[in-house]
Coordinates of C-alpha atoms and ligand atoms in Angstrom, one line a residue:
X1 CA 20.9 0.3 5.3
X2 CA 19.8 2.2 8.6
X3 CA 21.1 4.8 11.0
X4 CA 23.8 2.5 12.3
X5 CA 25.5 2.0 8.9
X6 CA 28.3 3.9 7.3
X7 CA 27.1 6.4 4.6
X8 CA 29.7 7.4 2.5
X9 CA 31.2 5.6 -0.5
X10 CA 34.6 3.9 0.4
X11 CA 37.5 6.2 -0.5
X12 CA 35.6 9.2 0.1
X13 CA 38.2 10.7 2.4
X14 CA 41.4 8.9 0.4
X15 CA 44.3 11.2 0.7
X16 CA 43.2 13.3 3.7
X17 CA 45.2 13.6 6.8
X18 CA 42.7 14.2 9.7
X19 CA 44.1 15.5 13.1
X20 CA 41.0 14.7 15.9
X21 CA 41.9 15.6 19.3
X22 CA 40.5 13.8 22.0
X23 CA 40.7 10.6 19.6
X24 CA 41.3 7.9 21.7
X25 CA 38.1 7.5 23.2
X26 CA 34.5 7.9 23.1
X27 CA 33.0 10.2 20.2
X28 CA 36.7 11.2 19.0
X29 CA 37.3 7.3 18.4
X30 CA 34.1 6.6 16.7
X31 CA 34.8 9.5 14.2
X32 CA 38.3 8.8 13.5
X33 CA 37.8 5.2 13.2
X34 CA 35.3 6.0 10.4
X35 CA 37.5 8.6 8.8
X36 CA 40.2 5.8 8.5
X37 CA 37.6 3.4 7.0
X38 CA 37.3 5.8 4.5
X39 CA 40.6 6.1 3.6
X40 CA 42.1 9.2 5.7
X41 CA 45.6 9.0 7.2
X42 CA 44.6 9.9 10.8
X43 CA 46.3 11.3 13.8
X44 CA 44.9 11.1 17.4
X45 CA 45.9 12.8 20.2
X46 CA 45.0 13.5 23.9
X47 CA 46.9 13.4 27.0
X48 CA 47.1 9.7 27.8
X49 CA 49.4 7.7 25.5
X50 CA 48.4 4.1 26.5
X51 CA 45.1 4.6 25.6
X52 CA 45.8 6.6 22.2
X53 CA 48.1 3.4 21.2
X54 CA 45.3 0.7 22.2
X55 CA 43.0 2.9 20.0
X56 CA 45.4 3.0 17.2
X57 CA 46.2 -0.4 16.9
X58 CA 42.4 -1.0 17.0
X59 CA 41.6 1.2 14.3
X60 CA 44.7 -0.1 12.1
X61 CA 43.2 -3.8 12.8
X62 CA 39.8 -2.7 11.5
X63 CA 40.7 -0.5 8.3
X64 CA 44.2 -1.1 7.6
X65 CA 44.9 2.5 7.5
X66 CA 47.5 4.4 8.5
X67 CA 47.3 5.9 12.6
X68 CA 49.6 8.0 14.1
X69 CA 49.3 8.7 17.8
X70 CA 51.0 11.2 19.9
X71 CA 50.4 12.6 23.5
X72 CA 49.4 16.4 23.7
X73 CA 47.8 18.3 26.3
X74 CA 45.6 20.7 24.3
X75 CA 46.2 23.7 26.7
X76 CA 49.8 23.7 25.9
X77 CA 50.4 25.7 22.5
X78 CA 53.8 24.3 21.9
X79 CA 52.5 20.5 22.3
X80 CA 50.1 21.5 20.1
X81 CA 52.6 22.6 17.2
X82 CA 54.7 19.7 17.9
X83 CA 51.5 17.4 16.8
X84 CA 51.0 19.2 13.7
X85 CA 54.9 19.2 12.9
X86 CA 54.7 15.2 13.7
X87 CA 51.8 14.8 11.4
X88 CA 53.2 16.8 8.5
X89 CA 56.6 14.7 9.1
X90 CA 54.5 11.4 8.6
X91 CA 52.1 12.1 6.2
X92 CA 53.1 15.2 4.1
X93 CA 50.8 17.8 5.6
X94 CA 47.2 18.0 7.3
X95 CA 43.8 18.6 5.7
X96 CA 41.3 18.7 8.4
X97 CA 41.4 19.3 12.4
X98 CA 38.6 18.0 14.5
X99 CA 38.6 20.0 17.8
X100 CA 36.7 17.2 19.8
X101 CA 38.6 16.9 23.1
X102 CA 36.8 18.4 26.2
X103 CA 36.7 18.4 30.0
X104 CA 33.6 18.7 32.1
X105 CA 31.9 18.3 35.2
X106 CA 28.3 18.6 36.7
X107 CA 28.2 21.0 39.9
X108 CA 26.5 23.9 41.4
X109 CA 28.8 27.0 40.2
X110 CA 29.4 28.3 43.7
X111 CA 30.9 25.1 44.7
X112 CA 33.5 25.2 41.9
X113 CA 37.1 26.6 42.5
X114 CA 38.5 29.0 40.3
X115 CA 40.9 26.5 39.2
X116 CA 38.0 23.9 38.3
X117 CA 36.5 26.6 36.0
X118 CA 39.7 26.9 34.5
X119 CA 40.2 23.6 34.0
X120 CA 37.3 23.0 31.8
X121 CA 37.4 26.2 29.9
X122 CA 41.3 25.9 29.3
X123 CA 40.6 22.4 27.9
X124 CA 37.4 23.2 25.5
X125 CA 38.1 26.4 24.5
X126 CA 42.0 27.5 25.0
X127 CA 42.6 23.7 23.5
X128 CA 40.5 24.4 20.6
X129 CA 41.8 28.1 19.7
X130 CA 45.3 26.7 20.4
X131 CA 44.7 24.2 17.8
X132 CA 42.9 26.4 15.2
X133 CA 45.5 29.0 15.5
X134 CA 48.5 26.7 15.0
X135 CA 46.9 24.8 12.2
X136 CA 45.5 28.2 10.7
X137 CA 48.8 29.9 10.6
X138 CA 50.4 26.6 9.2
X139 CA 47.9 26.4 6.4
X140 CA 48.1 30.0 5.5
X141 CA 51.7 30.2 5.5
X142 CA 51.8 27.0 3.2
X143 CA 49.2 28.6 0.8
X144 CA 47.1 25.2 1.5
X145 CA 43.4 25.0 2.2
X146 CA 41.8 23.0 5.2
X147 CA 38.9 22.3 6.9
X148 CA 37.9 22.8 10.7
X149 CA 35.3 20.8 12.4
X150 CA 34.3 21.9 16.1
X151 CA 32.4 19.6 18.5
X152 CA 30.1 21.8 20.7
X153 CA 26.8 21.2 22.3
X154 CA 23.2 22.8 22.1
X155 CA 23.8 24.3 25.4
X156 CA 26.3 26.5 23.8
X157 CA 23.5 28.8 22.8
X158 CA 20.9 27.8 25.2
X159 CA 23.5 27.9 28.2
X160 CA 22.9 25.4 31.1
X161 CA 22.8 25.6 34.6
X162 CA 25.3 22.9 36.5
X163 CA 27.9 22.8 33.6
X164 CA 28.5 26.6 33.4
X165 CA 32.2 26.4 32.5
X166 CA 31.5 24.4 29.7
X167 CA 28.7 26.4 28.5
X168 CA 30.9 29.3 28.7
X169 CA 33.5 27.5 26.8
X170 CA 31.2 25.9 24.2
X171 CA 29.9 29.1 23.1
X172 CA 33.2 30.6 22.8
X173 CA 34.0 28.0 20.4
X174 CA 30.9 28.2 18.5
X175 CA 31.7 31.9 18.0
X176 CA 35.1 31.1 17.0
X177 CA 33.7 28.6 14.2
X178 CA 31.6 31.4 12.9
X179 CA 34.1 34.0 13.1
X180 CA 36.7 32.2 11.4
X181 CA 34.3 30.7 8.8
X182 CA 34.2 34.3 7.3
X183 CA 37.7 35.6 8.1
X184 CA 39.7 32.7 6.8
X185 CA 37.2 31.5 3.9
X186 CA 39.5 33.6 1.6
X187 CA 42.3 31.4 2.1
X188 CA 40.0 28.6 1.4
X189 CA 39.8 27.5 5.2
X190 CA 36.3 26.0 6.4
X191 CA 34.8 26.2 9.6
X192 CA 32.1 24.1 11.0
X193 CA 30.4 22.5 14.3
X194 CA 28.3 19.9 15.0
X195 CA 26.1 20.2 18.1
X196 CA 25.5 16.5 19.3
X197 CA 22.7 15.6 22.0
X198 CA 22.8 12.6 24.2
X199 CA 25.2 10.0 22.5
X200 CA 26.3 7.4 25.4
X201 CA 30.1 7.8 26.0
X202 CA 32.0 6.6 29.2
X203 CA 33.8 10.4 29.5
X204 CA 30.5 12.0 29.1
X205 CA 27.7 9.5 30.6
X206 CA 29.7 7.6 33.4
X207 CA 31.4 10.6 34.9
X208 CA 28.8 13.1 34.3
X209 CA 25.9 11.0 35.3
X210 CA 27.4 8.4 38.0
X211 CA 25.5 5.5 39.1
X212 CA 21.6 5.9 39.9
X213 CA 21.5 9.5 38.4
X214 CA 21.8 8.2 34.9
X215 CA 18.7 6.3 35.6
X216 CA 16.5 9.3 37.2
X217 CA 17.8 11.5 34.6
X218 CA 17.6 9.3 31.7
X219 CA 18.7 11.2 28.7
X220 CA 16.6 9.5 26.1
X221 CA 13.4 10.4 28.0
X222 CA 14.2 14.0 26.9
X223 CA 14.3 13.2 23.3
X224 CA 11.2 13.6 21.3
X225 CA 12.6 10.7 19.2
X226 CA 12.6 8.3 22.3
X227 CA 16.5 7.2 21.9
X228 CA 19.8 8.4 22.3
X229 CA 22.4 8.8 19.5
X230 CA 24.2 6.1 17.7
X231 CA 28.1 6.8 17.3
X232 CA 28.0 5.9 13.7
X233 CA 25.1 8.8 12.9
X234 CA 27.7 11.3 14.2
X235 CA 30.5 9.8 12.5
X236 CA 28.5 9.9 8.9
X237 CA 27.9 13.5 9.6
X238 CA 31.3 14.4 10.5
X239 CA 32.6 12.3 7.6
X240 CA 30.5 14.5 5.5
X241 CA 31.5 17.8 7.0
X242 CA 35.1 17.0 6.8
X243 CA 34.9 15.6 2.9
X244 CA 34.6 17.5 -0.3
X245 CA 31.0 16.8 -0.6
X246 CA 30.2 19.5 1.9
X247 CA 32.7 22.0 0.4
X248 CA 29.9 24.8 -0.1
X249 CA 29.1 24.5 4.1
X250 CA 30.9 27.0 6.0
X251 CA 30.1 28.8 9.3
X252 CA 27.4 26.0 10.2
X253 CA 26.7 24.1 13.2
X254 CA 24.5 21.0 12.7
X255 CA 22.4 19.8 15.6
X256 CA 22.0 15.8 15.9
X257 CA 20.0 15.3 19.1
X258 CA 16.8 13.8 17.8
X259 CA 15.3 17.4 18.5
X260 CA 16.1 17.3 22.3
X261 CA 17.0 21.2 22.8
X262 CA 13.9 22.2 20.9
X263 CA 11.6 19.9 23.2
X264 CA 13.0 21.8 26.2
X265 CA 12.6 25.4 24.8
X266 CA 9.3 25.1 23.0
X267 CA 6.6 26.9 25.5
X268 CA 3.9 24.1 25.2
X269 CA 5.5 21.0 24.5
X270 CA 5.0 19.7 27.9
X271 CA 1.6 19.2 27.1
X272 CA 2.6 16.1 25.4
X273 CA 2.1 14.8 28.9
X274 CA -1.7 15.2 28.3
X275 CA -3.6 12.0 28.0
X276 CA -6.2 11.3 25.0
X277 CA -9.2 11.3 27.3
X278 CA -8.5 15.0 28.5
X279 CA -7.9 16.4 24.9
X280 CA -11.2 14.6 24.0
X281 CA -13.2 16.2 27.1
X282 CA -12.1 19.5 25.8
X283 CA -12.7 19.2 22.4
X284 CA -16.4 18.0 23.3
X285 CA -16.6 21.0 25.7
X286 CA -16.0 23.2 22.9
X287 CA -18.6 21.5 20.5
X288 CA -22.4 21.8 20.8
X289 CA -24.5 19.0 21.7
X290 CA -21.9 16.6 23.1
X291 CA -23.2 14.6 26.2
X292 CA -22.1 16.3 29.3
X293 CA -22.1 12.8 31.1
X294 CA -19.4 11.6 28.8
X295 CA -17.6 14.7 28.8
X296 CA -17.4 14.8 32.5
X297 CA -16.3 11.1 32.4
X298 CA -13.7 11.6 30.1
X299 CA -12.3 14.6 32.2
X300 CA -12.1 12.8 35.6
X301 CA -10.2 9.9 33.7
X302 CA -7.6 12.3 32.0
X303 CA -7.2 14.0 35.3
X304 CA -6.5 10.9 37.1
X305 CA -3.9 9.6 34.4
X306 CA -2.3 13.1 34.8
X307 CA -2.3 12.7 38.5
X308 CA -3.3 16.3 39.2
Ligands
HXC401 C1 34.1 20.1 40.6 C2 36.4 19.2 40.0 C3 35.6 17.9 39.9 C4 34.2 17.9 39.6 C5 37.8 18.0 39.3 N1 37.5 19.4 40.1 N2 36.9 17.4 39.2 N3 35.5 20.4 40.6 N4 33.4 19.0 40.6 N5 33.7 16.9 39.5 C6 38.3 20.3 40.2 C7 39.6 20.0 41.0 O1 39.2 20.0 42.4 C8 40.8 20.9 40.7 O2 40.4 22.2 41.3 C9 40.3 21.4 39.2 O3 39.2 20.8 39.0 C10 41.4 20.3 38.6 O4 41.3 19.1 38.5 P1 42.1 18.0 38.0 O5 41.6 16.7 38.6 O6 43.8 18.5 38.4 O7 42.1 18.5 36.4 P2 42.4 17.5 35.5 O8 43.4 16.7 35.7 O9 42.9 18.3 34.0 O10 41.4 16.8 34.8 C11 40.2 17.4 33.9 C12 39.0 17.0 33.9 C13 38.5 15.5 34.1 C14 37.8 17.6 33.8 C15 38.4 17.0 35.8 O11 37.4 14.9 34.5 C16 38.7 14.8 32.7 O12 40.1 14.4 32.2 N6 37.7 14.9 31.9 C17 38.0 14.7 30.6 C18 36.6 13.8 30.2 C19 35.4 14.6 30.4 O13 35.3 15.3 31.0 N7 34.5 14.1 29.2 C20 33.3 14.7 29.2 C21 33.0 15.5 27.8 S1 31.3 15.4 27.7 P3 41.4 22.7 42.9 O14 40.6 23.7 43.2 O15 40.9 21.6 43.6 O16 42.4 22.6 42.5 C22 30.8 17.3 27.5 C23 29.4 17.4 26.9 C24 28.8 16.8 27.7 O17 31.6 17.7 27.3 C25 27.1 16.7 27.2 C26 25.9 16.1 27.6 C27 24.8 15.8 26.8
NAP402 P1 35.4 11.7 26.3 O1 35.5 10.3 25.9 O2 35.7 11.8 27.7 O3 36.4 12.4 25.2 C1 37.0 13.3 25.5 C2 38.5 13.3 25.2 O4 39.1 14.5 25.6 C3 39.2 12.3 25.8 O5 39.6 11.3 24.9 C4 40.1 12.9 26.6 O6 41.4 12.1 26.8 C5 40.5 14.2 26.0 N1 41.2 15.3 26.8 C6 40.6 15.8 27.7 N2 41.4 16.8 28.5 C7 42.5 17.0 27.4 C8 43.5 17.7 27.3 N3 43.6 18.5 28.1 N4 44.4 17.7 26.0 C9 43.9 16.9 25.4 N5 42.9 15.7 25.3 C10 42.0 15.9 26.3 O7 33.9 12.3 25.9 P2 33.0 12.1 24.7 O8 31.5 11.9 25.0 O9 33.6 11.2 23.6 O10 33.2 13.6 24.2 C11 33.7 14.1 23.1 C12 33.1 15.2 22.4 O11 31.8 15.4 22.5 C13 33.4 16.6 23.4 O12 33.9 17.9 22.8 C14 32.1 16.8 24.3 O13 31.9 18.0 24.7 C15 31.0 16.4 22.7 N6 29.8 16.0 23.3 C16 29.5 14.8 23.8 C17 28.3 14.5 24.1 C18 27.8 13.1 24.4 O14 26.6 12.9 24.8 N7 28.9 12.2 24.7 C19 27.1 15.4 23.7 C20 27.6 17.0 23.4 C21 28.9 17.1 23.1 P3 42.6 11.9 27.7 O15 42.1 11.9 29.0 O16 43.4 10.9 27.4 O17 43.3 13.6 27.7

């Protein structure tokens, strides 16, 4: 057993119906696939029906579970309502909503057109509130409890240059998560979020960092644990957060990034680059009676390694 193994016991999600937006590819596909393995009825939705159909077949083949796939643009409220209706028709009700669909591109903000800005904010923020509102109304009208899980990013609270529409939208989704955790708790509706660090996917990585950019800005190098995330690690966390095991967790955002965002935030974290020889030289310098010659030798050796 390690971080690439499933964590929950079989049947942990048995009888639950779970909608995953953006469930045909990347992380949505991995989370949905694990939910299905754990006994959930799965509903996957995004714009491209051919992609969804292929994923549904793959998941059914692996888990033997029921998977409904239906095309929907999360920006269109009527299409969102239709997905919920179809899910209810097939499975009798919905228990969990996972807002995972997203759009993003990397660009200096001043180069973006207003329509480009709209596109990302509409997919991420409007798409998430469209689904949340439609699902929440349905649960409340039918006196049914439910669980919402939103996928954000760590720059939802730090902000980030070059992905400004995404940062604005994800921070809105985080605000919605925390707001509804309180407002809708009285209806038995929980709201939580996951903030993933770098997890390789075609959508995020090949599109955002094409070609050699991925080599130059290797995301693993920014992670204190020295590696990127494995999809199963995220699927384990998501499965726990939508299961009844986490029924006292509400309004939380859980970061799963190997320490990445804190590394960028801590004032002196860059001192990691300092070689041992330089630390030794500094230590000798503050202690009495050490060899000055050795200290100087360590100092120059350290500085040479640092290339200063
Ligand atoms: C600047 C761009 C652009 C780009 C499109 N536009 N791509 N502007 N840079 N790379 C502009 C277009 O010129 C147009 O404006 C407007 O955006 C709409 O473009 P469309 O192609 O019509 O939009 P649409 O078909 O809706 O496509 C949406 C998309 C696309 C976001 C552009 O990339 C997509 O479908 N992405 C889904 C997958 C994805 O992005 N996944 C990544 C999630 S990762 P004008 O003015 O010309 O009309 C993530 C977190 C990563 O969110 C964190 C990593 C650690
Ligand atoms: P991805 O494979 O590109 O997933 C995005 C999904 O959203 C696609 O399946 C796409 O399907 C769907 N989508 C886009 N626009 C849509 C729309 N208008 N309506 C409905 N569906 C739409 O990328 P990913 O890396 O797995 O990202 C999944 C989530 O994790 C996103 O919320 C992302 O922000 C978050 N995240 C990822 C990383 C990472 O390192 N991978 C890090 C932090 C956060 P269609 O094209 O078929 O519509």
